[in-house]
mmCIF file of C-alpha atoms in Angstrom:
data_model
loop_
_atom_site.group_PDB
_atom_site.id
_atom_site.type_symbol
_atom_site.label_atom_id
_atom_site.label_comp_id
_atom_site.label_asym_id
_atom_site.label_seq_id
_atom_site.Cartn_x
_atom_site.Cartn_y
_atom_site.Cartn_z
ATOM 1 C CA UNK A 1 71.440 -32.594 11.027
ATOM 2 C CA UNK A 2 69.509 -31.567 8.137
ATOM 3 C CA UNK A 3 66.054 -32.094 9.804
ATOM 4 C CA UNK A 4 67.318 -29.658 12.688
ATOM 5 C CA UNK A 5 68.664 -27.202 10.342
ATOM 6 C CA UNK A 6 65.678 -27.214 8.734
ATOM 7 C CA UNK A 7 63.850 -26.420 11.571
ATOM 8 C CA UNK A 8 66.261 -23.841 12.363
ATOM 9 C CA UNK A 9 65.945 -22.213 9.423
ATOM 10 C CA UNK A 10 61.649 -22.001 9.882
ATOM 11 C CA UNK A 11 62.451 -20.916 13.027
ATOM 12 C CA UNK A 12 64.631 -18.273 11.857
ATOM 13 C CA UNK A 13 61.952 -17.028 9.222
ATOM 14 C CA UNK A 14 59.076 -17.487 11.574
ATOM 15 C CA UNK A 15 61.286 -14.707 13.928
ATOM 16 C CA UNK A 16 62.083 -12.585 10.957
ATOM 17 C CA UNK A 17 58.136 -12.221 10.076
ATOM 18 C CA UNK A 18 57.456 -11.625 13.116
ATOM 19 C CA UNK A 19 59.995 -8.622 12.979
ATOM 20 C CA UNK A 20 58.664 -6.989 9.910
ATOM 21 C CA UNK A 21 55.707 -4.522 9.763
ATOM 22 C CA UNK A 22 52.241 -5.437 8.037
ATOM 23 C CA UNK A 23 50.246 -3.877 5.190
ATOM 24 C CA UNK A 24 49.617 -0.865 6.882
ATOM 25 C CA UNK A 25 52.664 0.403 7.852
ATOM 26 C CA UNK A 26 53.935 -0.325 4.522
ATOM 27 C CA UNK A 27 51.363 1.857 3.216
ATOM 28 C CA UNK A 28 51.984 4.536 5.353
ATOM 29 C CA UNK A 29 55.812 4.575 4.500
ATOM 30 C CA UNK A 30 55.051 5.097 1.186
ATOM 31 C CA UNK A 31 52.419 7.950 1.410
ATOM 32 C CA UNK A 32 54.654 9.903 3.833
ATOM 33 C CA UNK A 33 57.688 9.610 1.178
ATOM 34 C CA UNK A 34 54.747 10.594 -1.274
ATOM 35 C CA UNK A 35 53.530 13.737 1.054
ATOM 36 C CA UNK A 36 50.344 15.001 0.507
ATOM 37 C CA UNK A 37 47.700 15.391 3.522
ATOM 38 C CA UNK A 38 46.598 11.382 3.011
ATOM 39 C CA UNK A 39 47.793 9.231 5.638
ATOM 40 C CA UNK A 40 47.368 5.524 6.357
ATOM 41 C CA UNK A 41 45.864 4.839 10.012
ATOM 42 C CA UNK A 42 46.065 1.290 10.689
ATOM 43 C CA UNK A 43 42.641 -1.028 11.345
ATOM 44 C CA UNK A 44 43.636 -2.176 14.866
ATOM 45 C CA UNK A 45 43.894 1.130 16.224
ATOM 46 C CA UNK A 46 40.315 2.591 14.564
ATOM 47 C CA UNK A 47 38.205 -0.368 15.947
ATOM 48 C CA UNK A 48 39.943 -0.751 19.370
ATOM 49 C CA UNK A 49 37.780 0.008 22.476
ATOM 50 C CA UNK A 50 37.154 2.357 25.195
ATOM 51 C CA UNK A 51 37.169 1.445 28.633
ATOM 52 C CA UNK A 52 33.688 2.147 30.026
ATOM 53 C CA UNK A 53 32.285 3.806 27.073
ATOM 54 C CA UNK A 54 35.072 6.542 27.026
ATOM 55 C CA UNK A 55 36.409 8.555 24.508
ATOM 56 C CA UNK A 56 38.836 10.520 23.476
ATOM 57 C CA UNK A 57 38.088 13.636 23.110
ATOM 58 C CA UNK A 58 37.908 15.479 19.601
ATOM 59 C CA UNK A 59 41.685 17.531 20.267
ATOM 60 C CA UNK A 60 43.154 14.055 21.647
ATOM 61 C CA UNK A 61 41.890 12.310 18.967
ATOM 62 C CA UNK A 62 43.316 14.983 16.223
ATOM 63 C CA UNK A 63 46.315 15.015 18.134
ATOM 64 C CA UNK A 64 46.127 10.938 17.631
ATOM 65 C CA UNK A 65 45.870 10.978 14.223
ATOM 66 C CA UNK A 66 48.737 13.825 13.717
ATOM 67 C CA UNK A 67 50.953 11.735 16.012
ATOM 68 C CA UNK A 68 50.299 8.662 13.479
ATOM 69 C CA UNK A 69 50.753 10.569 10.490
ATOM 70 C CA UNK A 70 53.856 11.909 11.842
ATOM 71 C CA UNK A 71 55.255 8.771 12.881
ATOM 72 C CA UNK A 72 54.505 6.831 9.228
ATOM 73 C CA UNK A 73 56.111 3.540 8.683
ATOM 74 C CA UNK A 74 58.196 3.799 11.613
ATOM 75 C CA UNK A 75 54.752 3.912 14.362
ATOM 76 C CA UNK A 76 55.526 0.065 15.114
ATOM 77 C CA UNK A 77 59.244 0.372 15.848
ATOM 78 C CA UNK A 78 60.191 0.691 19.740
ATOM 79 C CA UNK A 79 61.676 4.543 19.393
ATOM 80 C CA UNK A 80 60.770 7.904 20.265
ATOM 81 C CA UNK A 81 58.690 10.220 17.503
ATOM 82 C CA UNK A 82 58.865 14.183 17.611
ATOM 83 C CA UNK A 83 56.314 16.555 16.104
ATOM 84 C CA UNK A 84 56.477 20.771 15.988
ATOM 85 C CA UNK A 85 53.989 22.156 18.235
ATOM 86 C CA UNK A 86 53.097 24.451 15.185
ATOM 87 C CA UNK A 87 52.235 21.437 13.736
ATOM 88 C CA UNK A 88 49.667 21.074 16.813
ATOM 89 C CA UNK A 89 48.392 24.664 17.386
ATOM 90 C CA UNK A 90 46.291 25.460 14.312
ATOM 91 C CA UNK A 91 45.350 28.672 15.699
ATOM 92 C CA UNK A 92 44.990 28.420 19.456
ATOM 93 C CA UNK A 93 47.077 31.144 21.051
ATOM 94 C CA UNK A 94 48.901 29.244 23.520
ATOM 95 C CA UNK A 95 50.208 25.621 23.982
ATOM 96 C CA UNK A 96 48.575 25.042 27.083
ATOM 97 C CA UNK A 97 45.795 22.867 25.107
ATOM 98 C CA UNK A 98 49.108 20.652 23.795
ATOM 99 C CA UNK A 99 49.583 19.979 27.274
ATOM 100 C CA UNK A 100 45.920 18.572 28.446
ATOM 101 C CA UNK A 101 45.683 16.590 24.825
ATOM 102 C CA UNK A 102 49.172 14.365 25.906
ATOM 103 C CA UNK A 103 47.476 13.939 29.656
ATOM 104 C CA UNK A 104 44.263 12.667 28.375
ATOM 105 C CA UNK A 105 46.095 10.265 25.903
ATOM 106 C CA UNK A 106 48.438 9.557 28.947
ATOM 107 C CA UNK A 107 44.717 7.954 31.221
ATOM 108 C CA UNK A 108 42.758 7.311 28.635
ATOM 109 C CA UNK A 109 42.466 3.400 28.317
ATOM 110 C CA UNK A 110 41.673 1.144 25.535
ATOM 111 C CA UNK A 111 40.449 -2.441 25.535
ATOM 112 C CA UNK A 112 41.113 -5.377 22.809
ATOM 113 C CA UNK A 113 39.920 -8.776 22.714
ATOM 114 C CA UNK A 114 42.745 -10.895 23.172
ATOM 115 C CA UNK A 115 44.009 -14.821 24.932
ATOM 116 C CA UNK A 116 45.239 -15.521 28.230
ATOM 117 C CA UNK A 117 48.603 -17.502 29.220
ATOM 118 C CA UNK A 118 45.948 -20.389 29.574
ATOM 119 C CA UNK A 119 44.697 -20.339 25.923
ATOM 120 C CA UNK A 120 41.069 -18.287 27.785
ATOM 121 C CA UNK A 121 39.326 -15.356 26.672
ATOM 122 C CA UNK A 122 40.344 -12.212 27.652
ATOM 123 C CA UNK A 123 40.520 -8.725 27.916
ATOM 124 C CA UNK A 124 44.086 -6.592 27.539
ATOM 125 C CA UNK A 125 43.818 -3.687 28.727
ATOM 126 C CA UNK A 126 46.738 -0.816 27.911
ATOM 127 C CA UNK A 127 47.070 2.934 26.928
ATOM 128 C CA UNK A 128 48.541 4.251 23.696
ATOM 129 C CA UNK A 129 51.789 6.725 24.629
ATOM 130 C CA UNK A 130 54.153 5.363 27.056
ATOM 131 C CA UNK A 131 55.618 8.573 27.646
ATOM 132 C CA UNK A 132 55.942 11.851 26.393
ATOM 133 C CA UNK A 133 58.242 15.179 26.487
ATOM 134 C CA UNK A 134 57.001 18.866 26.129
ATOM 135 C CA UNK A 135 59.313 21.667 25.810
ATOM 136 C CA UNK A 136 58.635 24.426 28.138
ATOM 137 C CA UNK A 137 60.415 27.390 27.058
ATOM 138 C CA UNK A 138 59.358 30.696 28.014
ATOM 139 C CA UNK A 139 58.853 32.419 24.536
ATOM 140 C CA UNK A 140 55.175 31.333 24.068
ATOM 141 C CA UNK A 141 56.463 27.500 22.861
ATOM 142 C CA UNK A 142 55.462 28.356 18.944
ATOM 143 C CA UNK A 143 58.956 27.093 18.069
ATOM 144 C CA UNK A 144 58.801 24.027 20.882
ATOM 145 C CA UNK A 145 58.829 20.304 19.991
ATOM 146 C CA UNK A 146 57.148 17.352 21.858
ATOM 147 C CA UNK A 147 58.383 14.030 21.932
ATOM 148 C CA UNK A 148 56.459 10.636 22.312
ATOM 149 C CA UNK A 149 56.643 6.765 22.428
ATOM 150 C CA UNK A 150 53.907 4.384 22.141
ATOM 151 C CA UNK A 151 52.912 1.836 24.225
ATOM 152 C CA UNK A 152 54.198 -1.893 23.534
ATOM 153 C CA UNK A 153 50.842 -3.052 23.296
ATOM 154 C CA UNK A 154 49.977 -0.056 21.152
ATOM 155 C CA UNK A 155 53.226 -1.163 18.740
ATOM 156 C CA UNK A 156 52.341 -4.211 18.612
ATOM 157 C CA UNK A 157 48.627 -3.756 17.320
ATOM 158 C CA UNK A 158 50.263 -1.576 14.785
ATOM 159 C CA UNK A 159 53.000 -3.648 13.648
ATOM 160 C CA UNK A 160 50.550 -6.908 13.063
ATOM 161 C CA UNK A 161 47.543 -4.482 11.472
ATOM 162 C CA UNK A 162 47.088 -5.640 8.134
ATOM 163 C CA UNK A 163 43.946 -3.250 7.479
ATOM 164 C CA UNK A 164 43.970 0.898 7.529
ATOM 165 C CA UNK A 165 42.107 3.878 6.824
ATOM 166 C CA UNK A 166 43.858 6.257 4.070
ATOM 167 C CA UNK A 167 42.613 9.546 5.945
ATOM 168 C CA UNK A 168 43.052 13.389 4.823
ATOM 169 C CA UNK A 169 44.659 15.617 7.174
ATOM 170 C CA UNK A 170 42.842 18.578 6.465
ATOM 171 C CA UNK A 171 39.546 16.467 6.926
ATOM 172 C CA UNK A 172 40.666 15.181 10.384
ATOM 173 C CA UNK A 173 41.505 18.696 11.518
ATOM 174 C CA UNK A 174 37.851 19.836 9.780
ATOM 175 C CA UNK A 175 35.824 17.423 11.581
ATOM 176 C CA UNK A 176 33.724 19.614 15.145
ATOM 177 C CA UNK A 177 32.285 16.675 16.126
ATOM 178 C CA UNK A 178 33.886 13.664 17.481
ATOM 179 C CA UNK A 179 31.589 11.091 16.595
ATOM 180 C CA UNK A 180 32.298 12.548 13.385
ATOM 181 C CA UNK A 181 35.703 11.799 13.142
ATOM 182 C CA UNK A 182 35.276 8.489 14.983
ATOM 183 C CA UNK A 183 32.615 7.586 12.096
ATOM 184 C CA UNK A 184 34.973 8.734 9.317
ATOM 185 C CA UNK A 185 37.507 6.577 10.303
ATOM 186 C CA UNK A 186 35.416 3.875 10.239
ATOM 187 C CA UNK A 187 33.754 4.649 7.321
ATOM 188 C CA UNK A 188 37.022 5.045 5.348
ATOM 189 C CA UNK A 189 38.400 1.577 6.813
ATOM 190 C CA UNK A 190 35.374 -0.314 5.507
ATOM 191 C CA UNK A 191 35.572 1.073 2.047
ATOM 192 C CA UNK A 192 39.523 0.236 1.761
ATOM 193 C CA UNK A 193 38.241 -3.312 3.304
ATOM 194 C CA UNK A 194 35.769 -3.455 0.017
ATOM 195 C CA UNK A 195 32.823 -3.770 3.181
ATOM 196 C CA UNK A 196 30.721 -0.738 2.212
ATOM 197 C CA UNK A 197 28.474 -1.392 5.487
ATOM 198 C CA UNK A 198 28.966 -1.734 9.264
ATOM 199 C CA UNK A 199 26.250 -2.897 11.897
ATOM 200 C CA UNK A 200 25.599 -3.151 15.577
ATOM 201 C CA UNK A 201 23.491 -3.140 18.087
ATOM 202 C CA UNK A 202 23.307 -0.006 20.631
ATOM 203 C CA UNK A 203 25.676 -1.660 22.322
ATOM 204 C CA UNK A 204 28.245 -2.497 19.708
ATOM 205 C CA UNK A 205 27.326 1.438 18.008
ATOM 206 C CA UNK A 206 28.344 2.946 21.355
ATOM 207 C CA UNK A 207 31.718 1.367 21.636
ATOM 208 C CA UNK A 208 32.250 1.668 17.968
ATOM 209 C CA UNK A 209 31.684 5.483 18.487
ATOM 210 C CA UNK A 210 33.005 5.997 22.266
ATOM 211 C CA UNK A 211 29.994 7.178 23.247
ATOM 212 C CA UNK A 212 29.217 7.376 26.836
ATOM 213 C CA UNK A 213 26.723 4.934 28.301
ATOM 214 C CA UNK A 214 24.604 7.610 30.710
ATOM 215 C CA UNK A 215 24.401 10.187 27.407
ATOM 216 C CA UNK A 216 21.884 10.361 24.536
ATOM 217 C CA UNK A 217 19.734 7.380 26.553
ATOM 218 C CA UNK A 218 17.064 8.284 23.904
ATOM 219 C CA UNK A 219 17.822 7.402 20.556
ATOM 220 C CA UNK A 220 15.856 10.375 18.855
ATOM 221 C CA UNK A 221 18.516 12.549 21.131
ATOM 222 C CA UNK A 222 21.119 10.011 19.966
ATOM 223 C CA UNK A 223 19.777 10.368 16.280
ATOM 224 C CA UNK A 224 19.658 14.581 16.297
ATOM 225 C CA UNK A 225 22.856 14.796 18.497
ATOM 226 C CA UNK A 226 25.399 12.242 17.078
ATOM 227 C CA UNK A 227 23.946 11.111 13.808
ATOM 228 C CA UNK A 228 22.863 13.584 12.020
ATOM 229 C CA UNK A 229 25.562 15.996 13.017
ATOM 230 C CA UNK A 230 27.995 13.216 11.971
ATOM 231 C CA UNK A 231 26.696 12.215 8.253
ATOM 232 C CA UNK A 232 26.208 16.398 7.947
ATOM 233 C CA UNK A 233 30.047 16.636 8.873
ATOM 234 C CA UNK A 234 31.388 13.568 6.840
ATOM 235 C CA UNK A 235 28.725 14.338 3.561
ATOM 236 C CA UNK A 236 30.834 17.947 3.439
ATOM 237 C CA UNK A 237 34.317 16.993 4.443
ATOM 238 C CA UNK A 238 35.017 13.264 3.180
ATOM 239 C CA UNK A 239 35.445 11.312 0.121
ATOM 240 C CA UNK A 240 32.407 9.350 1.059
ATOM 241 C CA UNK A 241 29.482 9.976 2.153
ATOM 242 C CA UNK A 242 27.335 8.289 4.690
ATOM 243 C CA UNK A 243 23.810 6.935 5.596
ATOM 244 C CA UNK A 244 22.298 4.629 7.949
ATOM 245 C CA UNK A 245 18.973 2.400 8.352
ATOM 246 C CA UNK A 246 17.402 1.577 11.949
ATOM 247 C CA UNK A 247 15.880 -1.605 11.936
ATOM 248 C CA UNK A 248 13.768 -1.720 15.311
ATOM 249 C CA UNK A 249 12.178 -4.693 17.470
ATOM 250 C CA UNK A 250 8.223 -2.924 17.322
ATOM 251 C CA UNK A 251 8.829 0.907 18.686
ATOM 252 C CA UNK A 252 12.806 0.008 20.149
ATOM 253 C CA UNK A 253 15.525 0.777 17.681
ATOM 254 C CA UNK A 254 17.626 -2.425 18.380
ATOM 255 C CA UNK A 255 20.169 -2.073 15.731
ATOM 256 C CA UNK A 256 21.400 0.006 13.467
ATOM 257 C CA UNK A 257 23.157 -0.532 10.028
ATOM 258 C CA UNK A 258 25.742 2.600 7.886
ATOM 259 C CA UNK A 259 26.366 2.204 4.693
ATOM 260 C CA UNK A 260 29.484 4.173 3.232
ATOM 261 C CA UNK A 261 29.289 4.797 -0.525
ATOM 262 C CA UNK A 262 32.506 6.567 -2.835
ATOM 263 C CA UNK A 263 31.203 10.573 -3.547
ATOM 264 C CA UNK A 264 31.292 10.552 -7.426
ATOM 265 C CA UNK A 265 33.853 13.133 -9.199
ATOM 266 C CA UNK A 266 31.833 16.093 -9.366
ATOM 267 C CA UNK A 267 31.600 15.751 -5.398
ATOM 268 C CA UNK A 268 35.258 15.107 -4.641
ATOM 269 C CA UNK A 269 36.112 18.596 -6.794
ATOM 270 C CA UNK A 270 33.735 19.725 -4.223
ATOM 271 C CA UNK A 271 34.826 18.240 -1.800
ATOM 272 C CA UNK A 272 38.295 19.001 -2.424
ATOM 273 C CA UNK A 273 37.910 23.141 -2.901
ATOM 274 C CA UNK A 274 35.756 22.848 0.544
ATOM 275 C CA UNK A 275 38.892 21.127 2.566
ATOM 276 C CA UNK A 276 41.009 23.911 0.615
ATOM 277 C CA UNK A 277 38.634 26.759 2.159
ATOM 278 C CA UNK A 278 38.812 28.204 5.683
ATOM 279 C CA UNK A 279 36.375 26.717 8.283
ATOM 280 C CA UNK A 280 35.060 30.052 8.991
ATOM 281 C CA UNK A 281 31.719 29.848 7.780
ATOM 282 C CA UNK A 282 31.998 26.162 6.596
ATOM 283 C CA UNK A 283 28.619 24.774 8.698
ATOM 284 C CA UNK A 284 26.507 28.116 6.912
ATOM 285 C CA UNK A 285 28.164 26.492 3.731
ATOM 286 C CA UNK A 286 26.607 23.112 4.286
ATOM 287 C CA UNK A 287 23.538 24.435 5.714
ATOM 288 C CA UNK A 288 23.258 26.507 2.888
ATOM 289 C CA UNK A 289 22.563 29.848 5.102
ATOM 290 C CA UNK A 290 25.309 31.915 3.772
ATOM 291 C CA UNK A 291 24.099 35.494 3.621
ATOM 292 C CA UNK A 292 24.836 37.626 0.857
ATOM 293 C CA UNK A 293 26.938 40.328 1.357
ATOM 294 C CA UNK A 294 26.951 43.919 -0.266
ATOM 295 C CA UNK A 295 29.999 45.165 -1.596
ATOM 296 C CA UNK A 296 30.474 48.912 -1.156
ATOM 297 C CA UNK A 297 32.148 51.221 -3.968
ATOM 298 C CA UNK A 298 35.563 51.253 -2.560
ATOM 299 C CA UNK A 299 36.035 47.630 -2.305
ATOM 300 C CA UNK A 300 34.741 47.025 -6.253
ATOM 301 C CA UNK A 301 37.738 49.528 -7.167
ATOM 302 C CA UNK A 302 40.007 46.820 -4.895
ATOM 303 C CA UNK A 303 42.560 45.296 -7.108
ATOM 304 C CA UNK A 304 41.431 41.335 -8.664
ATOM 305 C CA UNK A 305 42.868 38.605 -5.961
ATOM 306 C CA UNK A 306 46.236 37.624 -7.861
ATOM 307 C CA UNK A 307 45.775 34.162 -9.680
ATOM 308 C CA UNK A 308 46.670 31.098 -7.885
ATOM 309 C CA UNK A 309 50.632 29.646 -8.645
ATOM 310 C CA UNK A 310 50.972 27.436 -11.023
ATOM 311 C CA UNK A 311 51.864 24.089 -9.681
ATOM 312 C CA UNK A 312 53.308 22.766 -12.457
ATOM 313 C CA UNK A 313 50.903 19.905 -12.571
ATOM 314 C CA UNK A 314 49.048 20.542 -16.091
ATOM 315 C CA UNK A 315 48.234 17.110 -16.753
ATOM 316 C CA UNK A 316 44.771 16.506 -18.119
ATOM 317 C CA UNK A 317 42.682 13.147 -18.256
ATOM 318 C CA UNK A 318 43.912 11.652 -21.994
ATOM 319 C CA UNK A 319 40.827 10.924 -24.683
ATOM 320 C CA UNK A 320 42.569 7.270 -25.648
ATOM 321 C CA UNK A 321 44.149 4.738 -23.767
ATOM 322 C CA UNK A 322 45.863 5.675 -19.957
ATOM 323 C CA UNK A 323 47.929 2.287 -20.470
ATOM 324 C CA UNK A 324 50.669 4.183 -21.620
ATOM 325 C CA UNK A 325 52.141 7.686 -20.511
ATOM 326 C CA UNK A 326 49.589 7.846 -17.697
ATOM 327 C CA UNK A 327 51.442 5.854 -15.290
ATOM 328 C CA UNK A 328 49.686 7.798 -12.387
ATOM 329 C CA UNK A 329 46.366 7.492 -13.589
ATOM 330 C CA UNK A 330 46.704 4.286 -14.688
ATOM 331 C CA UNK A 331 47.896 2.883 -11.064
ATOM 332 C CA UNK A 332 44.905 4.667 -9.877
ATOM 333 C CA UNK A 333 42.555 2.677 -11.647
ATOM 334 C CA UNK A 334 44.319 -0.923 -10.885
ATOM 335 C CA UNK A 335 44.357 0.033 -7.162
ATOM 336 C CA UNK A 336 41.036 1.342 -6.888
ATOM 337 C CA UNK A 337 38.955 -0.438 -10.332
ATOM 338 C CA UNK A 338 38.512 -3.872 -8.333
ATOM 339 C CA UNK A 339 39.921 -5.599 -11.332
ATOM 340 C CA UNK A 340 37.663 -3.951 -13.946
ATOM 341 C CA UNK A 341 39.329 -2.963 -17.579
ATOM 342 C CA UNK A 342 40.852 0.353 -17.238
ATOM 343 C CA UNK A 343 40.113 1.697 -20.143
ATOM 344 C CA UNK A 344 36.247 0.489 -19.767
ATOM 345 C CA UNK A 345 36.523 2.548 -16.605
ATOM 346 C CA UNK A 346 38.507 5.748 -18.079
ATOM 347 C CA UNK A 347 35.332 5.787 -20.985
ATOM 348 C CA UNK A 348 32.973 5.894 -18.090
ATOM 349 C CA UNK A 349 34.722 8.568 -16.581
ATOM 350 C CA UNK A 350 34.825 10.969 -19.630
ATOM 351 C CA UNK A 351 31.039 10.377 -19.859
ATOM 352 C CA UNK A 352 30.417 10.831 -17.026
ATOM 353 C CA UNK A 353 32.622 14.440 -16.282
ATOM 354 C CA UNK A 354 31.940 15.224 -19.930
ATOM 355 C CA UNK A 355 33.186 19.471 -20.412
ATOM 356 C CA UNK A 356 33.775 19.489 -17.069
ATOM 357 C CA UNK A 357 36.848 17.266 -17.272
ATOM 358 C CA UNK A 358 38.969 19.474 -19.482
ATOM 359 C CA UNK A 359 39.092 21.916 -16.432
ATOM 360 C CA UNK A 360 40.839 19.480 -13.912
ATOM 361 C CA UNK A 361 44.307 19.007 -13.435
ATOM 362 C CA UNK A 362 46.897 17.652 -10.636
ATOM 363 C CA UNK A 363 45.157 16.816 -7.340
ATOM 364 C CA UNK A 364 41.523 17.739 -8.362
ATOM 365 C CA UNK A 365 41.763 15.514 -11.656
ATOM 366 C CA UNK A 366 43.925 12.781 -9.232
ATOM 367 C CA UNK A 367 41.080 12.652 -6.831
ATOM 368 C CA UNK A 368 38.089 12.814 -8.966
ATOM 369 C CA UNK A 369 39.491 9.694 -11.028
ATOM 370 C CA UNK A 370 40.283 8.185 -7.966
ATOM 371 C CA UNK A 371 36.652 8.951 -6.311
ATOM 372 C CA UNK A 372 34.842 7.712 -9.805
ATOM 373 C CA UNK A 373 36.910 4.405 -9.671
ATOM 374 C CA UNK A 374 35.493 3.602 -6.412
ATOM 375 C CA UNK A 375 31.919 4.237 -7.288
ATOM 376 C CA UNK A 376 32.508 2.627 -10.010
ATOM 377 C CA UNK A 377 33.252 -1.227 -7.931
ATOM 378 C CA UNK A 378 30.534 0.214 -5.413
ATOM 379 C CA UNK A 379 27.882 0.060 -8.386
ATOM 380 C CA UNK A 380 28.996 -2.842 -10.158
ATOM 381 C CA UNK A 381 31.169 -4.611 -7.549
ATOM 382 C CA UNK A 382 34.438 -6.389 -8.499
ATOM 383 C CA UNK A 383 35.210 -8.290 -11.678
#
């Protein structure tokens, strides 16, 4: 009797961890009681497939990552989720877009290595939303709702990830390429993953990317087109910033190689006022073709723009020890230090910023900490 109610009871815990959520949901959970524009996306969902080389395209895949974001800890659990088409919109005058985005993530299928019933290799195929509601009222739909579910499959790949991506809204919903976007998710999985590098064959960087087998045949088309666009995109809107090496069999680029390195504090600040900007003029920004502008008489005897709010965060970085009244920036540095002193780290960072640090506070200071930490195990690696 005891030997079977032993095994009942590993049988019994083997059900109940199967029943609970991994890393990344947790994660997620807890940034979306946080709030904030960072969101957790989990691994299994960033480095699943296309069918055929197909994408999504760069609305269905914002619409993706807002339907993630929305759903949080709960994206594994078999309910429905519900998002304001404000939420959606971001400008486009009608809702008719919100409409083709839920289609195309209704066909579009994904692929992921998986077994057979026989113990064989194999392929699952399956698409992410199960179903999906739209309101259709006749006032324009500003104040409508849509409803989703996702897929079993797409639940379960969630539910088991263990991996994710801690991804900026604003920075999703930045991004005009997709290959951009597609890129920063990868590049911001393999820097939580401590893996500052990802490589592939053409192959292996098509599928990675969801780029079409029959476009950009040529890789200097492929380099000019999708690369180049994408590290221009990622360098301006991410907390990272990208760079690859081609390593070729005589005149044939057969693989290529990214590397993903942390942005240092000074470029996070910048980083951070350029997500806080409108897009309007945000590729003449990073191109550095802004024109100047003369201002005529009337608008110098404008009134000054009104100073920002206060926020109420006032909090600068401390000159001793963060051990103790910092309990913010002090979990920054355990989380992101890879094990290094914190203190060592915080002396680093106050060299580093030097006058420049008395002028950050809240998010800014939050970020640029969190940005120097990471360089910080990128140059040194973990202790």
């Amino acid at each position: 009797m005891e030997n079977d109610a032993g095994q009942l009871t590993v049988a019994h815990q083997e059900t109940i961890e199967e029943a609970l959520p991994g890393r990344s949901m947790r994660v997620a959970a807890a940034l979306r009681l946080k709030g904030g524009d960072e969101f957790a996306k989990p691994g299994s969902i960033i480095e699943v497939k296309f069918v055929k080389g197909e994408s999504l395209s760069l609305t269905a895949s914002r619409l993706l990552a807002l339907m993630i974001l929305t759903a949080g800890g709960d994206a594994w659990e078999d309910r429905p989720h519900r998002m304001r088409k404000a939420d959606i919109r971001r400008g486009h005058k009608g809702n008719e877009r919100i409409t083709e985005m839920l289609q195309e993530l209704h066909r579009t299928l994904f692929a992921v290595d998986d077994r057979s019933w026989r113990g064989k290799k194999a392929t699952t195929l399956f698409s992410l939303i199960s179903r999906s509601k739209e309101e259709t009222e006749e006032d324009g739909g500003q104040a409508g709702w849509i409803e989703w579910e996702f897929t079993a499959d797409a639940r379960k790949l969630i539910q088991a990830s263990e991996t994710y991506a801690v991804l900026n809204r604003q920075a999703v919903l930045g991004f005009r390429s997709n290959y951009a976007l597609r890129l920063y998710e990868l590049g911001a999985l393999r820097l939580h993953r401590r893996q500052a590098t990802w490589k592939g064959d053409m192959a292996a960087l098509r599928a990675a990317l969801g780029i079409p087998p029959d476009v950009y045949t040529d890789f200097a088309q492929l380099r000019r087109k999708v690369l180049e666009k994408a590290k221009a995109e990622i360098d301006q809107l991410a907390h990272f910033r990208v760079d690859w090496r081609e390593i070729r069999q005589g005149r044939t680029v057969a693989e290529i190689e990214f590397r993903f390195e942390p942005k240092g504090a000074p470029e996070v600040i910048e980083t951070i006022g350029e997500l806080d900007r409108h897009s309007t003029g945000r590729k003449q920004r990073r191109d550095g073709t802004i024109e100047t502008v003369t201002v005529g008489q009337d608008a110098l005897a404008a009134p000054a723009k009104p100073a920002d709010k206060p926020t109420g965060e006032t909090q600068t970085f401390p000159s001793g020890s963060i051990r103790f009244g910092y309990d913010d920036l002090f979990s920054i540095g355990r989380s992101y230090g890879g094990g290094w002193d914190v203190d060592l780290i915080a002396s680093g960072f106050r060299d580093h910023m030097g006058e420049r640090l008395t002028k950050l506070r809240g998010a800014k200071l939050a970020a640029a900490w969190k940005g120097f930490c990471e360089s910080w195990v990128t140059r040194r690696g973990r202790a």
